[in-house]
Every structure is written in C-alpha cells, then in structure tokens.
Amino acid sequence: MLDLSTVRSVLSDEYDLAPSATLANEMQDIYARMDRVVSPPDWAIYAPYVRAINVLKKQRNAVILGHNYMTPEIFHGVSDFVGDSLQLAMKASEVEEDVIVQAGVHFMAETSKILSPQKIVLMPDMQAGCSLAESITAEGIDEMRVKYPGAPVVSYVNTTAEVKAGSDICCTSSNAVQIVNAMDSDTVIMTPDQYLAQNVANESHKNVVYWPGSCIVHEQYTPQDLREFREWNPGTRLIAHPECPPDVVAEADFSGSTSGIIKYVHDEKPERAMLITECSMASNIADELPEVDFVGPCNMCPYMKKITLEKILFVLHTMEGQVEVAEDVAVKARKSVQAMIDLSRKLGL
Ligand code: 13P
Ligand code: SF4
C-alpha cells in the first residue's frame, strides 16, 4: 500500500510543490478549463503539481489516460487523452509513448497492459479497485458456463485479466447492447454487472442471463430519488448511467455510458441537468457547457478518488506502481478485449 508520508518526503526533496498564486496565474490557460468548479485557492495548490507532472511526463515519454470520473485538476490539468472505458482501451492499443499512466482504476490499467504489453503501465494507486471487478473470479465464469452450456460469455471490461481470459468477448457500457446482439446464440451470459445486463436485456432480443455484481456508485440510486427530484425541480433533465438499476434508468430521460452522457448534454444543452452517476462527470464538463446548470446529488466512487495529482507525480518520478499481467493470462484476455475493439470498430462505435 502507498505510504503517503513516504510519497510526500520523496516529492518534497525533488520538487517545489508549495501553493503558488504566481504559478496559478501563469497557468491561466489550463485553469480556464475548470474555473467554474475549482476555486482560485485550490488552483494555487494544484498548479505546482500540474506543472511538475506535465514536465516529467515529457521526459519519461509518457502519456496519461484519464477516465471521465477523474477529478477536474487531473482530467483537464494533466490528462493527454480522456474518455470512457471503451475509448481508453482503444487509445491504449495505439499509443506510441513508452509509458502509460492510467488515471483511472486498476482494471483499466490491466486492460492497457493487456493491449500494450511492451509498454510500461503505471497505476498511481494499486488500491484503486472496483466493486464490479471484485465481484467475480474466473471460477464464477466457469460456474456460469456449467449453468448455461454453450452460451457465450460477454464480460464487462470492469473485470480482472483472469475473468477476461475466461470470457469470449468483453463489452463496455457504450457497446454492450451491440455486442450482445452480435452473439451467435439466443442465450448470452453477461458478467459481472446485473444491472447493466438487465438494461441491455431491455434493449436486446437475446435471453440475457447474468452474474449478481453491481457498482457501489450506481446501485445507490432509487426510482423514488428520481421521482422526488423531478417533483421538486421540474424541467430538470435526468441522465443515468446504465450501471443504475433498470427501474432508475426507466425514470431517466436518457441513459448512456459516460461518453454517451457527455454527448447527450452537448447535443441537447438542457437548461438544468442531473447526472445520475459519479460526481466528477458534471464537474468535468461544467466549463465547456456554461449554459447548463448541473444540479442534484451525485455519488463519489471511492476507488476513482484514490487517484490524485500527488500520486501521479510520485509514480512518474519513481516508476513504481508498474502493472503486470502473466503472459498466459494476457494472451487469452487480449483475445476477448481485441474481439470487442474489432467488433466496435466494425460497427462504427
Ligand atoms: P464508462 O466510462 O465506460 O461509461 O464506465 C463507467 C465506469 O463505471 C467505469 O468504471
Ligand atoms: Fe467500479 Fe462503479 Fe467505481 Fe466504476 S464507478 S470504478 S464501476 S465502483
């Protein structure tokens, strides 16, 4: 486990990371992407880290892949490429730099390593897991195959490399319906997210059977929350991620992956919107959509929030936190992930 006092003592020996209003002022161009959600005193704290990371990543020939759930100072300040799980996986398969820093959770870093085994993949905090990835093991996949003989296994990318290796193909929330529909079988096994599977089943002609996992961020919402919110705030557009339970998705005006949500808000520009997903989503698009008032409660992902500027700088400096996947597992897992990427490209997703 990362010891923060060690991290701080290593960094303070090498870098001047004291809050600086002068530096914050010099870096106004970056701050302008997040000034609606990050206060000037907070920016004065972040600016020295952002500068140090951006200098160091060039020296290391590194690229930072940031998921849409990263906090704004990571998302806008240091990420070279941002996106949803599918976009990040596609990008990881084509990066030219020697080092990938995964500003996201562990399964995303493993996916990057599976797709780019010759690269160094750095995880700023190995404890940044995922309740979905932890809900199933390779034995769980075997159990499902025994229960539903002959049915293909479609596993969410939110799984370990071993689970991907035991699956036929992967999916993400932006291609799950299309991937399931493309399977050559009436019954399709989906793991590990029961709610994503039920939402896919509602849009697909397949008999979808599923594993009972769930996301601790999205399972907390209830249809009652959405009904009450609508009653108190008429006219608010409710936009839900498909990891939410189906009765929550049914109450929403739109459901989509994190990039689907961003596209919807850009296209529709509702006066007021509530994003029924992780908190950073609204923060990251608030500046580019000044006409939209983002309101309402949101839920934090404690795993995503383990990633900080300080830890990104530390792993780039020390090159600690390298993600490894055993070759025999990686070979099989790559087939499942690559099958998803190839099918997504073919379908123009
Ligand atoms: P997407 O970005 O693919 O929608 O996934 C959301 C998520 O929960 C990732 O952990
Ligand atoms: Fe996992 Fe949910 Fe966090 Fe995404 S938001 S990393 S699915 S726990």
mmCIF file of C-alpha atoms and ligand atoms in Angstrom:
data_model
loop_
_atom_site.group_PDB
_atom_site.id
_atom_site.type_symbol
_atom_site.label_atom_id
_atom_site.label_comp_id
_atom_site.label_asym_id
_atom_site.label_seq_id
_atom_site.Cartn_x
_atom_site.Cartn_y
_atom_site.Cartn_z
ATOM 1 C CA MET A 1 0.000 0.000 0.000
ATOM 2 C CA LEU A 2 1.240 3.520 -0.812
ATOM 3 C CA ASP A 3 2.554 5.268 2.276
ATOM 4 C CA LEU A 4 1.616 8.930 1.897
ATOM 5 C CA SER A 5 4.322 10.198 4.237
ATOM 6 C CA THR A 6 6.957 8.468 2.065
ATOM 7 C CA VAL A 7 5.332 9.885 -1.065
ATOM 8 C CA ARG A 8 5.455 13.385 0.407
ATOM 9 C CA SER A 9 9.006 13.178 1.637
ATOM 10 C CA VAL A 10 10.269 11.850 -1.743
ATOM 11 C CA LEU A 11 8.412 14.568 -3.651
ATOM 12 C CA SER A 12 9.374 17.430 -1.351
ATOM 13 C CA ASP A 13 13.068 16.565 -1.808
ATOM 14 C CA GLU A 14 12.750 16.885 -5.596
ATOM 15 C CA TYR A 15 10.061 19.425 -6.405
ATOM 16 C CA ASP A 16 8.826 22.799 -5.192
ATOM 17 C CA LEU A 17 5.193 21.954 -4.576
ATOM 18 C CA ALA A 18 4.229 24.835 -2.295
ATOM 19 C CA PRO A 19 0.933 26.534 -3.264
ATOM 20 C CA SER A 20 1.732 29.390 -5.616
ATOM 21 C CA ALA A 21 -0.607 32.172 -6.701
ATOM 22 C CA THR A 22 2.066 33.343 -9.181
ATOM 23 C CA LEU A 23 2.274 29.958 -10.875
ATOM 24 C CA ALA A 24 -1.518 29.632 -10.779
ATOM 25 C CA ASN A 25 -1.697 32.939 -12.631
ATOM 26 C CA GLU A 26 0.885 31.877 -15.217
ATOM 27 C CA MET A 27 -1.151 28.731 -15.895
ATOM 28 C CA GLN A 28 -4.447 30.513 -16.530
ATOM 29 C CA ASP A 29 -4.907 28.755 -19.870
ATOM 30 C CA ILE A 30 -5.221 25.388 -18.107
ATOM 31 C CA TYR A 31 -7.262 26.844 -15.243
ATOM 32 C CA ALA A 32 -9.779 28.287 -17.720
ATOM 33 C CA ARG A 33 -10.961 24.698 -18.434
ATOM 34 C CA MET A 34 -12.094 24.211 -14.839
ATOM 35 C CA ASP A 35 -12.577 27.656 -13.248
ATOM 36 C CA ARG A 36 -16.310 27.085 -12.804
ATOM 37 C CA VAL A 37 -15.680 24.174 -10.448
ATOM 38 C CA VAL A 38 -12.182 24.698 -8.965
ATOM 39 C CA SER A 39 -11.690 27.730 -6.693
ATOM 40 C CA PRO A 40 -8.634 30.031 -7.149
ATOM 41 C CA PRO A 41 -7.078 28.943 -3.797
ATOM 42 C CA ASP A 42 -7.436 25.293 -4.811
ATOM 43 C CA TRP A 43 -5.880 26.022 -8.202
ATOM 44 C CA ALA A 44 -2.898 27.636 -6.426
ATOM 45 C CA ILE A 45 -2.444 24.283 -4.630
ATOM 46 C CA TYR A 46 -2.801 22.163 -7.797
ATOM 47 C CA ALA A 47 -0.762 24.313 -10.211
ATOM 48 C CA PRO A 48 2.738 23.243 -8.974
ATOM 49 C CA TYR A 49 1.745 19.549 -9.299
ATOM 50 C CA VAL A 50 0.243 20.069 -12.747
ATOM 51 C CA ARG A 51 3.396 21.810 -13.949
ATOM 52 C CA ALA A 52 5.717 19.162 -12.461
ATOM 53 C CA ILE A 53 3.700 16.289 -13.968
ATOM 54 C CA ASN A 54 3.498 17.896 -17.406
ATOM 55 C CA VAL A 55 7.268 18.469 -17.481
ATOM 56 C CA LEU A 56 8.100 14.981 -16.169
ATOM 57 C CA LYS A 57 5.764 13.111 -18.492
ATOM 58 C CA LYS A 58 7.620 14.571 -21.494
ATOM 59 C CA GLN A 59 10.970 13.498 -20.031
ATOM 60 C CA ARG A 60 9.636 9.973 -19.468
ATOM 61 C CA ASN A 61 7.902 9.846 -22.878
ATOM 62 C CA ALA A 62 4.680 9.065 -21.013
ATOM 63 C CA VAL A 63 1.022 9.540 -21.838
ATOM 64 C CA ILE A 64 -1.690 9.988 -19.206
ATOM 65 C CA LEU A 65 -5.012 8.300 -19.980
ATOM 66 C CA GLY A 66 -7.750 9.863 -17.828
ATOM 67 C CA HIS A 67 -11.181 8.359 -17.272
ATOM 68 C CA ASN A 68 -14.214 10.668 -17.264
ATOM 69 C CA TYR A 69 -14.541 10.100 -13.471
ATOM 70 C CA MET A 70 -11.199 11.746 -12.658
ATOM 71 C CA THR A 71 -11.329 14.993 -10.713
ATOM 72 C CA PRO A 72 -11.110 18.179 -12.872
ATOM 73 C CA GLU A 73 -7.486 19.002 -11.998
ATOM 74 C CA ILE A 74 -6.467 15.545 -13.300
ATOM 75 C CA PHE A 75 -8.960 15.443 -16.155
ATOM 76 C CA HIS A 76 -8.148 18.932 -17.509
ATOM 77 C CA GLY A 77 -4.725 19.557 -15.954
ATOM 78 C CA VAL A 78 -2.569 16.561 -16.860
ATOM 79 C CA SER A 79 -4.505 14.010 -18.967
ATOM 80 C CA ASP A 80 -3.388 13.675 -22.599
ATOM 81 C CA PHE A 81 -6.426 11.680 -23.540
ATOM 82 C CA VAL A 82 -9.756 11.428 -21.716
ATOM 83 C CA GLY A 83 -12.759 9.237 -22.310
ATOM 84 C CA ASP A 84 -14.947 6.336 -21.285
ATOM 85 C CA SER A 85 -13.749 2.768 -20.775
ATOM 86 C CA LEU A 86 -14.029 1.855 -24.466
ATOM 87 C CA GLN A 87 -12.262 4.991 -25.693
ATOM 88 C CA LEU A 88 -9.433 4.486 -23.174
ATOM 89 C CA ALA A 89 -8.996 0.829 -24.182
ATOM 90 C CA MET A 90 -8.909 1.773 -27.869
ATOM 91 C CA LYS A 91 -6.375 4.502 -27.161
ATOM 92 C CA ALA A 92 -4.207 2.130 -25.080
ATOM 93 C CA SER A 93 -3.909 -0.185 -28.089
ATOM 94 C CA GLU A 94 -2.449 2.593 -30.244
ATOM 95 C CA VAL A 95 -0.261 4.802 -28.015
ATOM 96 C CA GLU A 96 3.267 5.445 -29.223
ATOM 97 C CA GLU A 97 4.794 6.644 -25.951
ATOM 98 C CA ASP A 98 6.890 4.239 -23.821
ATOM 99 C CA VAL A 99 4.884 4.726 -20.636
ATOM 100 C CA ILE A 100 1.137 4.816 -19.961
ATOM 101 C CA VAL A 101 -0.056 6.354 -16.697
ATOM 102 C CA GLN A 102 -3.594 5.157 -16.031
ATOM 103 C CA ALA A 103 -5.608 7.853 -14.322
ATOM 104 C CA GLY A 104 -8.461 5.504 -13.553
ATOM 105 C CA VAL A 105 -8.933 2.231 -11.731
ATOM 106 C CA HIS A 106 -6.907 -0.985 -11.741
ATOM 107 C CA PHE A 107 -8.900 -2.950 -14.327
ATOM 108 C CA MET A 108 -8.324 -0.095 -16.791
ATOM 109 C CA ALA A 109 -4.560 -0.279 -16.225
ATOM 110 C CA GLU A 110 -4.646 -4.051 -16.690
ATOM 111 C CA THR A 111 -6.571 -3.578 -19.937
ATOM 112 C CA SER A 112 -3.900 -1.132 -21.130
ATOM 113 C CA LYS A 113 -1.145 -3.618 -20.246
ATOM 114 C CA ILE A 114 -3.006 -6.455 -21.999
ATOM 115 C CA LEU A 115 -3.287 -4.339 -25.154
ATOM 116 C CA SER A 116 0.202 -2.837 -24.984
ATOM 117 C CA PRO A 117 2.373 -5.477 -23.269
ATOM 118 C CA GLN A 118 5.608 -3.853 -24.444
ATOM 119 C CA LYS A 119 4.751 -0.578 -22.636
ATOM 120 C CA ILE A 120 5.269 0.293 -19.002
ATOM 121 C CA VAL A 121 1.834 0.857 -17.460
ATOM 122 C CA LEU A 122 1.833 2.810 -14.199
ATOM 123 C CA MET A 123 -1.003 2.746 -11.688
ATOM 124 C CA PRO A 124 -0.863 5.714 -9.274
ATOM 125 C CA ASP A 125 -2.561 3.658 -6.552
ATOM 126 C CA MET A 126 -2.873 -0.135 -6.724
ATOM 127 C CA GLN A 127 -5.756 0.044 -4.221
ATOM 128 C CA ALA A 128 -7.962 1.800 -6.781
ATOM 129 C CA GLY A 129 -10.164 -1.225 -7.446
ATOM 130 C CA CYS A 130 -13.800 -1.579 -8.479
ATOM 131 C CA SER A 131 -16.743 -3.289 -6.761
ATOM 132 C CA LEU A 132 -17.711 -4.910 -10.062
ATOM 133 C CA ALA A 133 -14.253 -6.291 -10.776
ATOM 134 C CA GLU A 134 -14.102 -7.656 -7.222
ATOM 135 C CA SER A 135 -17.492 -9.389 -7.513
ATOM 136 C CA ILE A 136 -16.406 -12.206 -9.830
ATOM 137 C CA THR A 137 -13.442 -14.553 -10.323
ATOM 138 C CA ALA A 138 -12.524 -16.917 -13.165
ATOM 139 C CA GLU A 139 -14.330 -19.695 -11.215
ATOM 140 C CA GLY A 140 -17.524 -17.623 -11.435
ATOM 141 C CA ILE A 141 -17.232 -17.661 -15.222
ATOM 142 C CA ASP A 142 -16.824 -21.467 -15.141
ATOM 143 C CA GLU A 143 -19.954 -21.746 -12.937
ATOM 144 C CA MET A 144 -21.983 -19.727 -15.445
ATOM 145 C CA ARG A 145 -20.752 -21.877 -18.333
ATOM 146 C CA VAL A 146 -21.864 -25.033 -16.479
ATOM 147 C CA LYS A 147 -25.250 -23.464 -15.728
ATOM 148 C CA TYR A 148 -25.828 -22.254 -19.307
ATOM 149 C CA PRO A 149 -23.939 -24.690 -21.562
ATOM 150 C CA GLY A 150 -22.974 -23.338 -24.954
ATOM 151 C CA ALA A 151 -23.938 -19.720 -24.153
ATOM 152 C CA PRO A 152 -21.205 -17.159 -24.937
ATOM 153 C CA VAL A 153 -19.793 -15.119 -22.060
ATOM 154 C CA VAL A 154 -19.749 -11.350 -22.520
ATOM 155 C CA SER A 155 -17.782 -9.752 -19.674
ATOM 156 C CA TYR A 156 -17.763 -6.088 -18.830
ATOM 157 C CA VAL A 157 -14.267 -4.571 -19.014
ATOM 158 C CA ASN A 158 -14.736 -3.880 -15.300
ATOM 159 C CA THR A 159 -13.186 -7.304 -14.553
ATOM 160 C CA THR A 160 -9.759 -8.729 -13.772
ATOM 161 C CA ALA A 161 -7.493 -10.066 -16.513
ATOM 162 C CA GLU A 162 -8.278 -13.655 -15.369
ATOM 163 C CA VAL A 163 -12.010 -13.081 -15.847
ATOM 164 C CA LYS A 164 -11.418 -11.507 -19.264
ATOM 165 C CA ALA A 165 -9.262 -14.533 -20.142
ATOM 166 C CA GLY A 166 -12.160 -16.870 -19.314
ATOM 167 C CA SER A 167 -14.677 -14.863 -21.364
ATOM 168 C CA ASP A 168 -15.497 -14.947 -25.073
ATOM 169 C CA ILE A 169 -15.632 -11.192 -25.568
ATOM 170 C CA CYS A 170 -15.646 -8.021 -23.474
ATOM 171 C CA CYS A 171 -18.032 -5.079 -23.580
ATOM 172 C CA THR A 172 -18.320 -1.628 -22.064
ATOM 173 C CA SER A 173 -21.428 0.389 -21.321
ATOM 174 C CA SER A 174 -21.138 2.110 -24.708
ATOM 175 C CA ASN A 175 -21.235 -1.071 -26.802
ATOM 176 C CA ALA A 176 -22.926 -3.691 -24.574
ATOM 177 C CA VAL A 177 -26.224 -3.868 -26.500
ATOM 178 C CA GLN A 178 -24.493 -4.189 -29.875
ATOM 179 C CA ILE A 179 -22.010 -6.808 -28.600
ATOM 180 C CA VAL A 180 -24.759 -8.926 -27.020
ATOM 181 C CA ASN A 181 -26.903 -8.669 -30.160
ATOM 182 C CA ALA A 182 -23.936 -9.780 -32.277
ATOM 183 C CA MET A 183 -23.538 -13.068 -30.356
ATOM 184 C CA ASP A 184 -24.446 -16.185 -32.309
ATOM 185 C CA SER A 185 -26.716 -17.613 -29.608
ATOM 186 C CA ASP A 186 -30.198 -16.892 -28.221
ATOM 187 C CA THR A 187 -28.903 -17.010 -24.648
ATOM 188 C CA VAL A 188 -25.990 -14.762 -23.679
ATOM 189 C CA ILE A 189 -24.196 -14.746 -20.326
ATOM 190 C CA MET A 190 -23.282 -11.251 -19.090
ATOM 191 C CA THR A 191 -20.920 -10.707 -16.180
ATOM 192 C CA PRO A 192 -20.497 -9.193 -13.674
ATOM 193 C CA ASP A 193 -22.975 -6.260 -13.612
ATOM 194 C CA GLN A 194 -26.539 -7.457 -13.049
ATOM 195 C CA TYR A 195 -27.993 -4.001 -13.735
ATOM 196 C CA LEU A 196 -26.099 -3.370 -16.958
ATOM 197 C CA ALA A 197 -27.210 -6.874 -18.043
ATOM 198 C CA GLN A 198 -30.870 -6.146 -17.236
ATOM 199 C CA ASN A 199 -30.711 -2.803 -19.032
ATOM 200 C CA VAL A 200 -29.132 -4.498 -22.055
ATOM 201 C CA ALA A 201 -31.816 -7.224 -21.941
ATOM 202 C CA ASN A 202 -34.471 -4.499 -22.170
ATOM 203 C CA GLU A 203 -32.949 -3.267 -25.434
ATOM 204 C CA SER A 204 -31.917 -6.594 -26.928
ATOM 205 C CA HIS A 205 -33.728 -9.566 -28.463
ATOM 206 C CA LYS A 206 -31.483 -12.028 -26.570
ATOM 207 C CA ASN A 207 -32.162 -14.011 -23.436
ATOM 208 C CA VAL A 208 -29.569 -12.340 -21.185
ATOM 209 C CA VAL A 209 -28.543 -14.246 -18.050
ATOM 210 C CA TYR A 210 -26.250 -12.554 -15.596
ATOM 211 C CA TRP A 211 -23.957 -12.581 -12.572
ATOM 212 C CA PRO A 212 -25.237 -10.679 -9.482
ATOM 213 C CA GLY A 213 -22.492 -7.997 -9.259
ATOM 214 C CA SER A 214 -23.139 -4.256 -9.005
ATOM 215 C CA CYS A 215 -21.405 -0.889 -8.924
ATOM 216 C CA ILE A 216 -21.405 0.706 -5.472
ATOM 217 C CA VAL A 217 -21.828 4.153 -7.035
ATOM 218 C CA HIS A 218 -24.828 3.461 -9.261
ATOM 219 C CA GLU A 219 -26.693 0.862 -7.182
ATOM 220 C CA GLN A 220 -27.413 3.549 -4.567
ATOM 221 C CA TYR A 221 -29.896 5.449 -6.720
ATOM 222 C CA THR A 222 -33.588 4.580 -6.447
ATOM 223 C CA PRO A 223 -36.520 5.459 -8.732
ATOM 224 C CA GLN A 224 -38.040 7.283 -5.757
ATOM 225 C CA ASP A 225 -34.951 9.599 -5.667
ATOM 226 C CA LEU A 226 -35.527 10.499 -9.292
ATOM 227 C CA ARG A 227 -39.293 10.988 -8.919
ATOM 228 C CA GLU A 228 -38.844 13.266 -5.904
ATOM 229 C CA PHE A 229 -36.102 15.212 -7.621
ATOM 230 C CA ARG A 230 -38.296 15.762 -10.677
ATOM 231 C CA GLU A 231 -41.186 16.882 -8.484
ATOM 232 C CA TRP A 232 -39.045 19.434 -6.602
ATOM 233 C CA ASN A 233 -37.101 20.584 -9.675
ATOM 234 C CA PRO A 234 -39.473 20.475 -12.636
ATOM 235 C CA GLY A 235 -37.801 20.716 -16.021
ATOM 236 C CA THR A 236 -34.513 19.089 -14.920
ATOM 237 C CA ARG A 237 -33.199 16.552 -17.416
ATOM 238 C CA LEU A 238 -32.323 13.304 -15.608
ATOM 239 C CA ILE A 239 -29.476 11.386 -17.250
ATOM 240 C CA ALA A 240 -28.478 7.967 -15.898
ATOM 241 C CA HIS A 241 -25.565 5.594 -16.428
ATOM 242 C CA PRO A 242 -26.670 2.023 -17.367
ATOM 243 C CA GLU A 243 -24.955 0.625 -14.256
ATOM 244 C CA CYS A 244 -28.009 2.031 -12.417
ATOM 245 C CA PRO A 245 -30.857 -0.405 -11.661
ATOM 246 C CA PRO A 246 -33.371 -0.714 -14.549
ATOM 247 C CA ASP A 247 -36.190 0.990 -12.604
ATOM 248 C CA VAL A 248 -33.875 4.008 -12.182
ATOM 249 C CA VAL A 249 -32.987 4.007 -15.890
ATOM 250 C CA ALA A 250 -36.726 3.820 -16.655
ATOM 251 C CA GLU A 251 -37.302 7.062 -14.680
ATOM 252 C CA ALA A 252 -34.484 8.882 -16.507
ATOM 253 C CA ASP A 253 -34.774 10.915 -19.729
ATOM 254 C CA PHE A 254 -31.645 9.318 -21.183
ATOM 255 C CA SER A 255 -29.217 6.555 -20.315
ATOM 256 C CA GLY A 256 -25.712 6.110 -21.695
ATOM 257 C CA SER A 257 -22.063 5.439 -20.958
ATOM 258 C CA THR A 258 -20.010 8.317 -19.584
ATOM 259 C CA SER A 259 -19.143 9.466 -23.126
ATOM 260 C CA GLY A 260 -22.784 8.926 -24.157
ATOM 261 C CA ILE A 261 -23.860 11.205 -21.306
ATOM 262 C CA ILE A 262 -21.359 13.889 -22.357
ATOM 263 C CA LYS A 263 -22.559 13.724 -25.967
ATOM 264 C CA TYR A 264 -26.205 13.914 -24.909
ATOM 265 C CA VAL A 265 -25.653 17.027 -22.773
ATOM 266 C CA HIS A 266 -23.624 18.672 -25.570
ATOM 267 C CA ASP A 267 -26.290 17.908 -28.168
ATOM 268 C CA GLU A 268 -29.335 18.765 -26.045
ATOM 269 C CA LYS A 269 -27.947 21.572 -23.870
ATOM 270 C CA PRO A 270 -30.757 21.301 -21.309
ATOM 271 C CA GLU A 271 -31.212 24.324 -19.047
ATOM 272 C CA ARG A 272 -30.790 22.104 -15.990
ATOM 273 C CA ALA A 273 -29.383 18.565 -15.781
ATOM 274 C CA MET A 274 -28.853 15.978 -13.093
ATOM 275 C CA LEU A 275 -26.232 13.352 -13.976
ATOM 276 C CA ILE A 276 -27.134 10.128 -12.192
ATOM 277 C CA THR A 277 -23.599 8.876 -11.972
ATOM 278 C CA GLU A 278 -20.212 9.702 -10.437
ATOM 279 C CA CYS A 279 -19.728 13.288 -9.192
ATOM 280 C CA SER A 280 -16.775 14.291 -11.370
ATOM 281 C CA MET A 281 -18.780 13.824 -14.567
ATOM 282 C CA ALA A 282 -20.676 17.091 -14.130
ATOM 283 C CA SER A 283 -17.589 18.944 -12.847
ATOM 284 C CA ASN A 284 -15.535 17.957 -15.889
ATOM 285 C CA ILE A 285 -17.999 19.319 -18.438
ATOM 286 C CA ALA A 286 -19.294 22.323 -16.471
ATOM 287 C CA ASP A 287 -16.874 24.812 -18.067
ATOM 288 C CA GLU A 288 -17.497 23.754 -21.663
ATOM 289 C CA LEU A 289 -21.271 23.958 -21.101
ATOM 290 C CA PRO A 290 -21.823 27.236 -19.242
ATOM 291 C CA GLU A 291 -25.455 27.330 -20.377
ATOM 292 C CA VAL A 292 -26.259 24.119 -18.468
ATOM 293 C CA ASP A 293 -26.958 24.230 -14.747
ATOM 294 C CA PHE A 294 -25.765 20.909 -13.274
ATOM 295 C CA VAL A 295 -27.777 20.147 -10.169
ATOM 296 C CA GLY A 296 -28.664 17.434 -7.747
ATOM 297 C CA PRO A 297 -26.940 14.836 -5.661
ATOM 298 C CA CYS A 298 -24.233 12.642 -7.128
ATOM 299 C CA ASN A 299 -22.273 9.690 -5.755
ATOM 300 C CA MET A 300 -18.481 9.501 -5.429
ATOM 301 C CA CYS A 301 -16.525 6.428 -6.482
ATOM 302 C CA PRO A 302 -14.080 5.855 -3.603
ATOM 303 C CA TYR A 303 -11.797 3.883 -5.929
ATOM 304 C CA MET A 304 -11.556 6.550 -8.628
ATOM 305 C CA LYS A 305 -10.975 9.151 -5.925
ATOM 306 C CA LYS A 306 -7.820 7.341 -4.768
ATOM 307 C CA ILE A 307 -6.080 8.815 -7.812
ATOM 308 C CA THR A 308 -4.554 12.208 -7.039
ATOM 309 C CA LEU A 309 -2.034 14.567 -8.649
ATOM 310 C CA GLU A 310 0.405 13.752 -5.867
ATOM 311 C CA LYS A 311 0.285 10.002 -6.600
ATOM 312 C CA ILE A 312 0.546 10.548 -10.367
ATOM 313 C CA LEU A 313 3.691 12.647 -9.830
ATOM 314 C CA PHE A 314 5.102 10.023 -7.455
ATOM 315 C CA VAL A 315 4.747 7.065 -9.841
ATOM 316 C CA LEU A 316 6.100 9.092 -12.755
ATOM 317 C CA HIS A 317 9.079 10.125 -10.628
ATOM 318 C CA THR A 318 9.869 6.700 -9.115
ATOM 319 C CA MET A 319 8.408 4.488 -11.888
ATOM 320 C CA GLU A 320 6.827 2.451 -9.085
ATOM 321 C CA GLY A 321 3.327 1.020 -9.498
ATOM 322 C CA GLN A 322 4.056 -0.957 -12.693
ATOM 323 C CA VAL A 323 1.142 -3.190 -13.670
ATOM 324 C CA GLU A 324 1.989 -6.731 -14.767
ATOM 325 C CA VAL A 325 -0.237 -9.413 -16.260
ATOM 326 C CA ALA A 326 1.033 -13.000 -16.538
ATOM 327 C CA GLU A 327 1.717 -13.815 -20.195
ATOM 328 C CA ASP A 328 -0.588 -16.873 -20.387
ATOM 329 C CA VAL A 329 -3.477 -14.845 -18.907
ATOM 330 C CA ALA A 330 -2.691 -11.808 -21.061
ATOM 331 C CA VAL A 331 -2.784 -13.826 -24.294
ATOM 332 C CA LYS A 332 -6.315 -15.104 -23.569
ATOM 333 C CA ALA A 333 -7.571 -11.806 -22.126
ATOM 334 C CA ARG A 334 -6.244 -9.941 -25.188
ATOM 335 C CA LYS A 335 -8.448 -12.086 -27.429
ATOM 336 C CA SER A 336 -11.590 -11.023 -25.510
ATOM 337 C CA VAL A 337 -10.656 -7.332 -25.410
ATOM 338 C CA GLN A 338 -9.468 -7.272 -29.016
ATOM 339 C CA ALA A 339 -12.673 -9.042 -30.147
ATOM 340 C CA MET A 340 -14.635 -6.194 -28.508
ATOM 341 C CA ILE A 341 -12.470 -3.497 -30.096
ATOM 342 C CA ASP A 342 -12.648 -5.108 -33.548
ATOM 343 C CA LEU A 343 -16.420 -5.516 -33.373
ATOM 344 C CA SER A 344 -16.869 -1.951 -32.079
ATOM 345 C CA ARG A 345 -14.757 -0.586 -34.956
ATOM 346 C CA LYS A 346 -16.707 -2.709 -37.448
ATOM 347 C CA LEU A 347 -19.990 -1.359 -36.053
ATOM 348 C CA GLY A 348 -18.621 2.203 -36.169
ATOM 349 C CA LEU A 349 -18.926 2.720 -32.405
HETATM 350 P P1 13P B 1 -17.880 4.054 -18.867
HETATM 351 O O1 13P B 1 -16.923 5.196 -18.815
HETATM 352 O O2 13P B 1 -17.463 3.063 -19.881
HETATM 353 O O3 13P B 1 -19.293 4.509 -19.048
HETATM 354 O O4 13P B 1 -17.784 3.270 -17.473
HETATM 355 C C1 13P B 1 -18.169 3.814 -16.276
HETATM 356 C C2 13P B 1 -17.495 3.210 -15.133
HETATM 357 O O5 13P B 1 -18.078 2.977 -14.117
HETATM 358 C C3 13P B 1 -16.089 2.928 -15.200
HETATM 359 O O6 13P B 1 -15.679 2.471 -14.006
HETATM 360 FE FE1 SF4 B 2 -16.271 0.387 -10.353
HETATM 361 FE FE2 SF4 B 2 -18.517 1.750 -10.085
HETATM 362 FE FE3 SF4 B 2 -16.241 2.866 -9.342
HETATM 363 FE FE4 SF4 B 2 -16.733 2.475 -11.944
HETATM 364 S S1 SF4 B 2 -17.832 3.824 -10.586
HETATM 365 S S2 SF4 B 2 -14.840 2.018 -10.847
HETATM 366 S S3 SF4 B 2 -17.912 0.581 -11.864
HETATM 367 S S4 SF4 B 2 -17.176 1.053 -8.412
#
